[in-house]
Coordinates of C-alpha atoms in Angstrom, one line a residue:
M23 CA 15.4 -14.9 -1.0
I24 CA 16.9 -11.9 0.1
T25 CA 17.7 -11.2 4.1
T26 CA 19.0 -7.9 5.3
S27 CA 22.1 -8.0 8.3
N28 CA 24.9 -6.1 9.7
I29 CA 26.1 -9.5 10.9
Y30 CA 27.7 -12.1 8.3
T31 CA 27.7 -15.9 9.3
K32 CA 28.2 -18.7 7.9
C33 CA 24.6 -19.9 7.6
G34 CA 24.1 -16.5 5.8
M35 CA 20.9 -15.9 7.7
V36 CA 20.7 -13.7 10.8
G37 CA 18.7 -11.0 12.3
V38 CA 19.9 -7.4 12.2
S39 CA 21.6 -6.6 15.6
H40 CA 20.2 -2.8 16.5
F41 CA 23.1 0.1 17.2
P42 CA 24.0 0.0 21.0
W43 CA 22.9 2.9 23.0
G44 CA 24.2 5.1 25.5
H45 CA 22.2 7.1 28.0
M46 CA 20.4 10.2 26.5
K47 CA 22.6 13.2 27.2
S48 CA 20.9 16.7 27.1
T49 CA 21.5 20.0 28.6
V50 CA 18.0 20.3 29.3
K51 CA 16.5 18.9 32.6
T52 CA 13.7 16.5 32.1
K53 CA 11.6 14.5 34.3
W54 CA 9.8 11.6 33.1
V55 CA 6.0 10.2 33.8
Y56 CA 5.1 6.5 32.9
S57 CA 1.8 5.7 32.4
C58 CA 0.0 2.2 32.1
L59 CA -3.0 1.8 30.7
P60 CA -6.2 -0.2 31.6
A61 CA -6.3 -4.1 30.7
F62 CA -9.4 -3.3 28.7
T63 CA -10.3 -0.8 26.6
S64 CA -13.7 -0.1 25.1
I65 CA -13.5 1.7 21.5
N66 CA -17.1 1.0 20.0
N67 CA -17.9 4.9 20.9
F68 CA -15.2 6.3 18.2
A69 CA -15.9 6.6 14.6
G70 CA -14.1 4.1 12.3
Q71 CA -14.0 1.7 15.2
R72 CA -11.8 -1.1 15.3
F73 CA -13.9 -4.6 15.6
I74 CA -11.3 -6.0 18.0
Y75 CA -11.7 -5.7 21.5
K76 CA -8.7 -6.8 23.9
T77 CA -7.9 -7.9 27.4
S78 CA -4.6 -8.3 29.1
S79 CA -5.5 -12.0 29.6
E80 CA -6.8 -12.9 26.4
V81 CA -5.3 -12.0 23.1
L82 CA -7.8 -12.2 19.7
F83 CA -5.6 -14.4 17.8
E84 CA -5.5 -12.9 14.3
R85 CA -2.7 -14.5 12.8
E86 CA -4.5 -17.5 11.3
S87 CA -4.4 -17.3 7.7
N88 CA -4.0 -16.5 4.1
A89 CA -6.0 -16.8 0.8
V90 CA -7.0 -15.5 -2.4
T91 CA -10.4 -15.2 -4.5
D92 CA -11.7 -13.9 -7.6
G93 CA -15.3 -12.9 -8.6
R94 CA -17.6 -10.2 -10.3
L95 CA -18.3 -7.2 -8.4
Q96 CA -22.1 -7.3 -6.9
N97 CA -23.7 -4.1 -5.6
F98 CA -24.0 -4.0 -1.8
P99 CA -25.5 -0.8 0.1
V100 CA -22.6 1.4 1.8
S101 CA -24.6 1.4 4.9
S102 CA -23.6 -2.3 5.2
Y103 CA -20.3 -1.5 6.3
E104 CA -21.4 -2.1 10.2
T105 CA -22.7 -5.2 9.0
A106 CA -19.3 -6.3 7.4
M107 CA -17.5 -5.5 10.5
E108 CA -19.9 -7.6 12.5
K109 CA -19.4 -10.5 10.3
I110 CA -15.5 -10.0 10.7
S111 CA -15.8 -9.8 14.5
S112 CA -17.7 -13.1 14.4
L113 CA -14.2 -14.8 13.0
I114 CA -12.2 -13.9 15.9
T115 CA -11.1 -16.7 18.0
R116 CA -11.1 -16.5 21.6
Q117 CA -7.7 -18.0 21.8
R118 CA -4.9 -17.0 24.5
R119 CA -1.7 -16.5 22.7
G120 CA 0.6 -19.4 22.9
E121 CA -1.9 -21.7 22.6
K122 CA -2.0 -24.3 19.4
P123 CA -4.3 -22.5 16.8
P124 CA -7.6 -24.0 16.3
I125 CA -6.6 -25.3 12.5
S126 CA -3.8 -27.9 12.5
N127 CA -3.3 -28.3 8.7
K128 CA -3.7 -24.6 8.2
L129 CA -2.2 -24.9 4.5
E130 CA -4.3 -27.5 3.4
I131 CA -7.4 -25.8 4.5
M132 CA -6.4 -22.5 2.8
S133 CA -5.9 -24.4 -0.4
L134 CA -9.6 -25.6 -0.3
Y135 CA -10.9 -22.0 0.5
L136 CA -8.7 -20.8 -2.7
K137 CA -10.4 -23.4 -4.9
I138 CA -13.9 -22.3 -3.4
L139 CA -13.1 -19.1 -4.6
G140 CA -11.3 -19.9 -7.7
L141 CA -8.2 -18.4 -6.9
D142 CA -6.0 -21.3 -6.4
E143 CA -4.3 -20.3 -10.0
D144 CA -4.5 -16.9 -9.9
I145 CA -2.2 -16.4 -6.9
N146 CA 0.7 -16.9 -9.1
K147 CA 0.0 -14.3 -11.3
L148 CA 0.3 -11.6 -8.8
N149 CA 4.0 -10.8 -9.0
I150 CA 4.3 -11.5 -5.1
I151 CA 6.9 -9.8 -2.7
H152 CA 6.7 -12.1 0.3
V153 CA 8.4 -10.5 3.3
A154 CA 8.8 -12.2 6.7
G155 CA 11.0 -11.5 9.8
T156 CA 10.4 -10.4 13.4
K157 CA 10.8 -6.7 13.0
G158 CA 10.5 -4.3 10.0
K159 CA 8.4 -6.6 7.7
G160 CA 5.8 -4.2 7.6
S161 CA 8.0 -1.4 7.0
T162 CA 9.9 -3.1 4.2
C163 CA 6.7 -3.9 2.6
I164 CA 5.6 -0.2 2.6
F165 CA 8.9 0.7 1.4
C166 CA 8.9 -1.7 -1.6
E167 CA 5.3 -0.6 -2.5
A168 CA 6.3 3.2 -2.6
I169 CA 9.4 2.2 -4.7
L170 CA 7.7 0.3 -7.1
R171 CA 4.7 2.5 -7.4
E172 CA 7.5 5.5 -8.3
C173 CA 8.4 3.2 -10.6
G174 CA 5.1 3.4 -12.4
F175 CA 3.5 0.0 -11.3
R176 CA 0.2 -0.6 -10.0
T177 CA 0.8 -1.9 -6.5
G178 CA -1.2 -3.5 -3.7
V179 CA 0.4 -4.1 -0.3
F180 CA -1.1 -6.3 2.5
T181 CA 0.3 -5.6 6.3
S182 CA -1.2 -6.2 9.8
P183 CA -2.4 -5.2 12.2
H184 CA -4.5 -2.1 11.5
L185 CA -4.6 0.6 13.9
I186 CA -7.9 2.2 13.5
D187 CA -9.9 0.7 10.3
V188 CA -9.6 -2.5 9.0
R189 CA -9.1 -1.1 5.6
E190 CA -5.8 0.0 6.4
R191 CA -4.4 -3.2 5.6
F192 CA -5.1 -3.3 2.1
R193 CA -3.6 -0.5 0.3
I194 CA -3.8 0.1 -3.5
D195 CA -1.2 2.4 -5.3
G196 CA -0.4 3.5 -1.5
I197 CA -4.1 4.5 -0.4
D198 CA -6.0 2.5 1.7
I199 CA -8.7 0.5 -0.2
S200 CA -12.3 2.6 -0.5
E201 CA -15.2 1.5 1.5
D202 CA -17.1 0.9 -1.5
K203 CA -14.7 -1.4 -2.8
F204 CA -13.8 -2.9 0.3
L205 CA -17.5 -3.8 0.4
Q206 CA -18.0 -5.4 -2.9
Y207 CA -15.0 -7.5 -2.5
F208 CA -16.0 -8.3 1.2
W209 CA -19.3 -10.0 0.7
D210 CA -18.3 -11.6 -2.4
C211 CA -15.9 -13.8 -0.4
W212 CA -17.9 -13.9 2.4
N213 CA -21.3 -15.1 0.6
R214 CA -19.3 -17.5 -1.2
L215 CA -17.2 -19.0 1.5
E216 CA -20.4 -19.4 3.5
E217 CA -22.3 -20.9 1.0
N218 CA -19.7 -23.8 1.0
T219 CA -19.2 -24.3 4.8
T220 CA -19.7 -27.8 6.0
E221 CA -19.3 -29.7 9.0
Q222 CA -15.6 -30.3 8.2
L223 CA -15.1 -26.8 6.7
S224 CA -16.2 -23.9 8.7
M225 CA -15.9 -20.2 7.8
P226 CA -12.1 -19.2 8.1
P227 CA -10.8 -17.7 11.3
L228 CA -10.0 -14.0 11.0
F229 CA -6.4 -13.6 9.9
L230 CA -7.2 -16.3 7.4
F231 CA -10.1 -14.3 6.0
L232 CA -8.5 -11.1 5.8
T233 CA -5.7 -12.6 3.8
I234 CA -8.2 -14.4 1.3
L235 CA -9.7 -10.8 1.2
A236 CA -6.3 -9.5 0.4
F237 CA -5.9 -11.6 -2.4
K238 CA -9.1 -11.1 -3.7
I239 CA -8.7 -7.5 -4.0
F240 CA -5.1 -7.6 -5.7
I241 CA -6.4 -9.8 -8.3
S242 CA -9.5 -8.2 -9.2
E243 CA -7.7 -4.8 -8.9
Q244 CA -5.2 -6.4 -11.6
V245 CA -2.1 -5.2 -9.5
D246 CA 1.1 -5.4 -11.4
A247 CA 3.1 -6.1 -8.0
A248 CA 1.3 -7.6 -4.8
I249 CA 3.5 -7.0 -1.5
I250 CA 2.2 -9.7 1.3
E251 CA 3.8 -9.4 4.7
V252 CA 3.8 -12.9 6.7
G253 CA 1.5 -13.0 9.9
L254 CA 3.4 -15.1 12.1
G255 CA 6.7 -16.9 11.6
G256 CA 6.7 -18.0 7.8
K257 CA 6.9 -22.3 7.5
E258 CA 3.2 -22.7 8.9
D259 CA 1.8 -19.1 8.4
S260 CA -1.4 -19.0 6.1
T261 CA 0.5 -16.8 3.5
N262 CA 2.7 -19.6 2.7
V263 CA 0.3 -20.8 0.3
I264 CA 2.4 -18.4 -2.2
K265 CA 4.3 -21.2 -4.0
E266 CA 5.7 -19.3 -6.4
P267 CA 6.6 -15.7 -5.3
T268 CA 8.6 -13.2 -7.7
V269 CA 11.0 -12.7 -4.7
C270 CA 10.9 -13.0 -1.0
G271 CA 12.7 -11.4 2.1
I272 CA 13.3 -12.0 5.5
T273 CA 13.9 -8.6 8.1
S274 CA 15.9 -8.9 11.3
L275 CA 15.0 -11.5 14.1
G276 CA 14.2 -11.3 17.4
M277 CA 12.7 -12.8 20.6
D278 CA 9.0 -12.5 19.7
H279 CA 6.4 -15.1 20.0
T280 CA 8.7 -17.5 21.6
E281 CA 5.8 -19.7 22.7
I282 CA 5.0 -20.6 19.2
L283 CA 8.4 -20.4 17.2
G284 CA 10.6 -21.2 19.9
D285 CA 13.0 -19.5 22.3
T286 CA 16.2 -19.6 20.5
L287 CA 17.0 -17.2 17.3
G288 CA 17.9 -20.6 15.3
Q289 CA 14.6 -21.9 16.1
I290 CA 12.9 -18.8 14.9
A291 CA 15.0 -18.3 12.2
S292 CA 13.9 -22.0 11.0
H293 CA 10.2 -20.7 10.8
K294 CA 10.8 -17.6 8.9
A295 CA 13.3 -19.4 6.5
G296 CA 10.0 -21.5 5.4
I297 CA 9.0 -19.0 2.9
F298 CA 12.3 -19.6 1.1
K299 CA 11.8 -20.8 -2.7
V300 CA 14.7 -19.0 -4.4
P301 CA 18.8 -18.6 -3.7
L302 CA 19.8 -16.7 -0.8
E303 CA 21.3 -13.4 -0.6
V304 CA 22.0 -11.2 2.4
T305 CA 21.9 -7.4 1.8
E306 CA 24.5 -4.9 3.0
P307 CA 23.4 -1.9 5.1
F308 CA 22.0 1.2 3.5
D309 CA 23.9 4.0 2.4
C310 CA 22.2 7.3 3.5
K311 CA 24.5 9.3 0.6
Q312 CA 22.4 7.5 -1.9
M313 CA 19.5 9.5 -1.0
K314 CA 20.9 12.9 -2.5
G315 CA 20.2 14.9 0.6
L316 CA 16.6 13.7 1.4
E317 CA 15.7 11.6 4.4
L318 CA 13.7 8.1 4.7
G319 CA 9.7 8.4 4.8
L320 CA 10.1 6.1 8.1
S321 CA 12.2 7.6 11.1
G322 CA 14.9 5.8 13.0
D323 CA 18.1 4.4 12.4
H324 CA 16.8 0.6 12.1
Q325 CA 15.0 1.7 8.9
F326 CA 18.2 1.8 6.7
Y327 CA 18.3 -2.0 7.2
N328 CA 14.8 -2.1 6.1
A329 CA 15.2 0.2 3.3
A330 CA 18.3 -1.8 2.2
L331 CA 16.3 -5.0 2.1
A332 CA 13.4 -3.0 0.3
V333 CA 15.8 -1.8 -2.3
S334 CA 17.3 -5.2 -3.1
L335 CA 13.7 -6.7 -3.0
S336 CA 12.5 -4.1 -5.5
R337 CA 15.5 -4.5 -7.7
C338 CA 15.4 -8.3 -7.8
W339 CA 11.6 -7.7 -8.6
L340 CA 12.3 -5.7 -11.4
Q341 CA 15.0 -7.8 -13.0
R342 CA 12.8 -11.0 -12.7
T343 CA 9.6 -9.5 -14.3
G344 CA 12.0 -8.2 -17.1
N345 CA 11.5 -4.4 -16.1
W346 CA 15.3 -3.5 -14.7
G347 CA 16.6 -3.6 -18.3
K348 CA 13.9 -1.6 -19.7
K349 CA 14.1 1.5 -17.5
Y350 CA 17.5 1.6 -15.6
Q351 CA 21.2 1.3 -16.7
K352 CA 23.3 -1.3 -14.9
D353 CA 25.5 0.9 -12.5
S354 CA 25.4 1.2 -8.7
N355 CA 23.5 4.4 -8.5
L356 CA 20.0 4.3 -6.9
P357 CA 17.5 5.1 -9.3
D358 CA 15.7 8.6 -8.7
E359 CA 12.2 6.5 -8.5
F360 CA 13.7 4.4 -5.6
I361 CA 14.9 7.4 -3.7
R362 CA 11.4 9.2 -4.1
G363 CA 9.6 5.9 -3.0
L364 CA 12.1 5.4 -0.1
S365 CA 11.5 9.2 1.0
T366 CA 7.8 9.3 0.7
A367 CA 6.7 6.0 2.5
H368 CA 4.4 6.4 5.2
F369 CA 3.4 3.8 8.2
S370 CA 1.2 5.0 10.8
G371 CA 2.0 3.8 14.4
R372 CA 5.9 3.2 13.6
A373 CA 8.1 6.2 14.9
Q374 CA 5.3 8.7 13.9
I375 CA 5.4 11.9 15.6
V376 CA 1.9 13.7 16.3
Y377 CA 1.7 17.4 17.1
D378 CA -1.8 17.6 19.2
S379 CA -3.4 21.0 18.8
S380 CA -5.1 22.7 21.4
P381 CA -8.6 22.8 21.1
N382 CA -8.6 26.7 21.0
S383 CA -6.3 26.6 18.3
D384 CA -6.8 28.0 15.1
C385 CA -5.2 25.3 13.3
S386 CA -7.5 22.4 11.9
E387 CA -5.0 19.9 11.1
I388 CA -4.2 18.1 14.3
L389 CA -1.3 16.1 12.6
S390 CA 0.4 19.2 11.3
K391 CA 3.9 20.3 12.8
N392 CA 2.7 23.6 12.7
C393 CA -0.1 23.0 15.3
G394 CA 2.0 24.4 18.0
G395 CA 3.8 21.5 19.8
E396 CA 3.2 21.9 23.3
L397 CA 1.8 18.3 23.4
I398 CA 3.6 16.1 21.3
F399 CA 2.9 12.3 21.1
Y400 CA 5.8 9.9 19.9
L401 CA 4.2 6.8 18.7
D402 CA 5.8 3.2 18.2
G403 CA 4.1 0.0 18.4
A404 CA 7.2 -1.8 19.6
H405 CA 6.6 -4.6 21.9
S406 CA 9.5 -7.1 22.0
P407 CA 13.0 -6.2 23.8
E408 CA 14.9 -5.3 20.2
S409 CA 12.2 -3.2 18.9
M410 CA 12.1 -1.3 22.7
E411 CA 15.5 -0.5 22.2
T412 CA 15.2 0.7 18.7
C413 CA 12.2 2.8 19.9
A414 CA 13.9 4.5 22.8
K415 CA 16.9 5.3 20.6
W416 CA 14.4 7.0 18.2
F417 CA 12.6 8.9 20.9
S418 CA 16.0 9.8 22.3
N419 CA 17.2 11.3 18.9
A420 CA 13.9 12.7 18.2
V421 CA 13.3 14.8 21.3
K422 CA 17.1 15.7 21.0
R423 CA 16.2 17.5 17.6
Y424 CA 13.4 18.9 18.8
E425 CA 15.1 20.9 21.7
I426 CA 17.9 21.8 19.7
S427 CA 15.5 23.3 17.2
S428 CA 13.3 25.1 20.1
H429 CA 16.4 26.3 21.9
S430 CA 17.5 28.1 18.5
S431 CA 14.5 29.7 18.0
F432 CA 14.3 30.4 21.7
E433 CA 17.4 32.5 21.5
V434 CA 16.6 34.5 18.5
E435 CA 13.1 35.5 19.5
N436 CA 15.0 36.7 23.1
A437 CA 18.0 38.2 21.4
E438 CA 15.7 40.3 19.4
E439 CA 13.8 41.3 22.4
S440 CA 17.0 42.0 24.3
L441 CA 18.3 44.3 21.5
E442 CA 15.2 46.4 21.8
N443 CA 15.9 46.8 25.3
G444 CA 19.5 47.7 25.0
H445 CA 20.9 44.4 26.8
F446 CA 21.8 41.0 25.8
L447 CA 19.8 37.9 27.4
H448 CA 22.8 35.9 29.1
E449 CA 23.1 32.2 27.9
S450 CA 22.6 30.7 31.2
K451 CA 19.3 32.3 31.6
T452 CA 18.0 30.6 28.3
L453 CA 19.3 27.3 29.8
E454 CA 17.4 27.8 32.8
Q455 CA 14.2 28.8 31.3
L456 CA 14.5 26.0 28.9
E457 CA 14.9 23.5 31.6
K458 CA 11.3 24.3 33.1
S459 CA 9.6 23.8 29.6
F460 CA 10.3 20.1 28.9
R461 CA 8.5 17.1 30.6
R462 CA 8.6 13.6 29.2
I463 CA 5.8 11.0 29.7
L464 CA 6.0 7.4 28.9
L465 CA 2.3 6.2 28.3
F466 CA 2.9 2.7 28.2
N467 CA 1.0 -0.9 28.3
C468 CA 1.9 -4.4 27.2
L469 CA -0.3 -7.5 26.8
D470 CA 0.3 -9.8 30.1
V471 CA 2.0 -12.8 27.6
R472 CA 4.9 -10.3 27.2
N473 CA 7.6 -9.5 29.9
P474 CA 7.7 -6.1 31.2
H475 CA 10.7 -7.2 33.2
I476 CA 12.7 -7.3 30.0
L477 CA 10.9 -4.6 27.9
L478 CA 10.9 -1.5 30.4
P479 CA 14.8 -1.9 31.5
R480 CA 15.5 -1.4 27.9
L481 CA 13.8 2.0 28.0
V482 CA 15.2 2.9 31.3
N483 CA 18.8 2.6 29.7
T484 CA 18.1 5.5 27.6
C485 CA 15.1 7.3 28.9
A486 CA 14.9 7.5 32.7
S487 CA 12.2 7.9 35.3
S488 CA 8.6 8.1 35.8
V489 CA 3.7 5.8 35.0
I490 CA 0.1 7.4 34.0
S491 CA -1.5 5.1 32.6
S492 CA -16.4 5.3 29.9
D493 CA -17.7 3.5 32.2
L494 CA -14.8 2.8 34.5
H495 CA -16.6 0.3 37.2
G496 CA -15.3 -3.1 37.2
I497 CA -12.2 -2.6 35.2
D498 CA -9.7 -5.0 36.3
L499 CA -6.2 -2.8 36.7
S500 CA -4.1 -5.5 38.6
W501 CA -1.7 -5.8 35.4
Q502 CA -1.4 -2.1 35.5
F503 CA -0.5 -2.1 39.1
N504 CA 2.0 -4.8 38.5
L505 CA 3.6 -2.7 35.7
Q506 CA 3.7 0.2 37.9
R507 CA 5.3 -2.0 40.7
I508 CA 8.1 -3.0 37.9
W509 CA 8.6 0.4 36.8
E510 CA 9.2 1.6 40.3
K511 CA 11.5 -1.2 41.3
I512 CA 13.7 -0.2 38.1
T513 CA 13.4 3.8 38.8
H514 CA 14.0 3.5 42.7
G515 CA 16.0 0.2 43.1
K516 CA 13.7 -1.3 45.2
E517 CA 10.0 -2.5 45.8
M518 CA 7.8 0.2 46.6
T519 CA 5.2 -0.6 49.3
T520 CA 3.6 2.5 50.1
L521 CA 1.0 1.8 46.9
L522 CA -1.6 -0.5 47.8
E523 CA -3.6 -1.6 45.0
K524 CA -6.9 -2.3 47.4
D525 CA -6.8 1.3 48.0
F526 CA -7.5 2.2 44.5
K527 CA -11.1 3.1 44.0
I528 CA -12.6 4.0 40.7
D529 CA -14.8 6.7 42.0
N530 CA -12.1 8.2 44.4
K531 CA -11.5 11.9 43.6
E532 CA -7.9 11.2 43.6
I533 CA -8.1 9.0 40.7
L534 CA -6.1 11.3 38.6
P535 CA -2.7 12.7 39.9
P536 CA -2.7 16.7 40.6
H537 CA -1.2 18.5 37.9
E538 CA 1.6 19.2 40.3
F539 CA 2.8 15.3 39.5
L540 CA 4.4 16.7 36.3
Y541 CA 6.3 19.5 37.9
D542 CA 7.5 18.8 41.3
D543 CA 10.8 16.7 41.8
A544 CA 10.3 13.2 41.9
S545 CA 12.1 13.1 45.3
S546 CA 9.5 15.1 47.0
G547 CA 7.7 12.0 47.6
C548 CA 4.2 12.5 45.6
H549 CA 2.6 9.6 46.9
S550 CA -1.0 9.3 47.0
H551 CA -3.7 6.1 46.5
N552 CA -3.0 5.8 42.8
Y553 CA 0.3 6.9 42.1
L554 CA 3.9 7.2 43.3
A555 CA 6.6 9.9 43.1
R556 CA 7.6 8.6 39.4
S557 CA 4.4 6.8 38.4
A558 CA 0.4 6.7 38.2
V559 CA -2.1 4.2 37.0
I560 CA -5.1 5.8 35.1
P561 CA -8.3 3.4 34.3
S562 CA -8.9 4.8 30.7
L563 CA -6.9 6.1 27.6
P564 CA -9.5 8.9 27.2
L565 CA -9.1 9.9 30.8
T566 CA -5.4 10.0 30.3
I567 CA -5.1 12.2 27.0
K568 CA -8.0 14.5 28.8
W569 CA -5.4 15.1 31.8
L570 CA -2.6 15.8 29.4
R571 CA -4.3 18.4 27.7
D572 CA -5.3 19.8 31.0
C573 CA -1.9 19.7 32.1
V574 CA -1.0 21.7 29.2
R575 CA -3.6 24.1 29.0
D576 CA -3.1 25.0 32.9
H577 CA 0.7 25.4 32.6
P578 CA 1.5 27.2 29.0
S579 CA 5.0 27.4 29.4
T580 CA 5.1 23.5 29.4
R581 CA 5.8 21.3 26.7
L582 CA 4.8 17.4 27.0
Q583 CA 6.7 14.9 24.8
V584 CA 4.8 11.8 25.3
L585 CA 6.3 8.5 24.3
V586 CA 3.4 6.1 23.5
T587 CA 4.5 2.3 22.9
G588 CA 4.3 -1.4 24.3
S589 CA 1.5 -2.4 21.8
L590 CA 0.2 -1.4 18.6
H591 CA -3.1 -1.8 19.5
L592 CA -2.5 1.2 22.2
V593 CA -0.8 3.2 19.8
G594 CA -3.9 2.9 17.3
D595 CA -6.3 3.6 20.4
V596 CA -4.4 6.9 21.0
L597 CA -4.3 7.8 17.2
K598 CA -8.1 7.3 17.0
L599 CA -8.5 10.1 20.2
L600 CA -6.0 12.3 18.4
K601 CA -8.0 12.5 15.3
R602 CA -11.6 12.4 16.9

């Protein structure tokens, strides 16, 4: 068992405390717009639709299970993918977050499913890296996979949740499993389990089934290493049917899922420690000098801790499988394969930057950094107090780097123009023009089981001021208006009473704020039915994206930098819209 930390205690097992932050300082004046999204977002009209629909008061409890199965492939028509998604949707348990899961003896039930599928003995042949933790466990898994793949091994990695397509959860050799293979393994698992259901043993809940499917895929694909991310906690998580992992790791700890795991770090740690099968070792922070001038593939200073854990896990895996001595000398240098893996790792929705191209642009790659950059999305699925701070620091650093590069290119262009005209452009003029170029927007939503009174101030400390949040009728926006009131109180220092929720009407022509909302000073008192000087509620995500694009189109000198955070579901829906 390996855990990572920058604090050492007698117990040897603590969470990473993230870097302290100060306020972001910049020579460029900026304005913030904060956006709340509706409690319900219908996504069934988009290609590659996610099968989970969500409301603010009802969480589709995915974190239910884990299992493995092997079996012969059968021929199923590719057209059955939609049918498979319907079957998966039927496994969703309509359970409010915090309620006890419907299966109390989960691990015992898991063992029964494994025996039905003939996988109970094969799990131990997978050479598993098992990773738990509050934050960073998915990134650590991705780093491990990339390292071992670069070392020449066939890899499988299982993470959650997915952002756009369920196949994202199952990677073989760094690539989402193909639709054809997914269907083969899915239907084999589904049919065999369905044939063996009884009154005492029903079909498994969603997360349990998906973990079963992961084991099925990795065993059938004969991977050399399987990297498995814990769903929730550790001790009672469905993935803890793994009895003989090659090595397991714990990432940083924080206050999340407290209604299930407990409201102290000690209680939370006891759940995470439930996956321990081996002696404990604490890793030291990663030394970026080992990267030989390259950068980590996943952005953010916090990723150095995840990288450090991944390096230790991968090295331990190589040693315990008898491959370390064959490939590497026993020295302190980081092998080149490790460096390549760390620098090429990719994980969507975690500190990800997307440059949205204009519909009139000649650029066909919407995610390319060369697509202009007038509308830039900074996406991170942070949803706990600790991860919100980490997200804010990453965003702060990212926009500062962008401003510095833009400032430099702006000066070069204008210097060339000035020389042609026989004079130089004064520095203050350059800054004055730059001040009018950047506008920052916070696009935010979170589940109502989370505490926005804790989450939002973490952002304000680093990134200060303004809210934006298809058939729109019947949408309950009360949660979004609550988020707006909290934001306004944080930024104004007092309760705002000018916005009355009852004044908001979906069919009101003022449902969208005017574009001047972004450009006027916040002190100008831009108040209307659905927005305040620093915030607005817009009832759907597609409407919000369109509004942002219209703002950029109508104000070509403006660059909008949009931070999307608060929920991985929100991040996934934004990515889906941008990739349409």
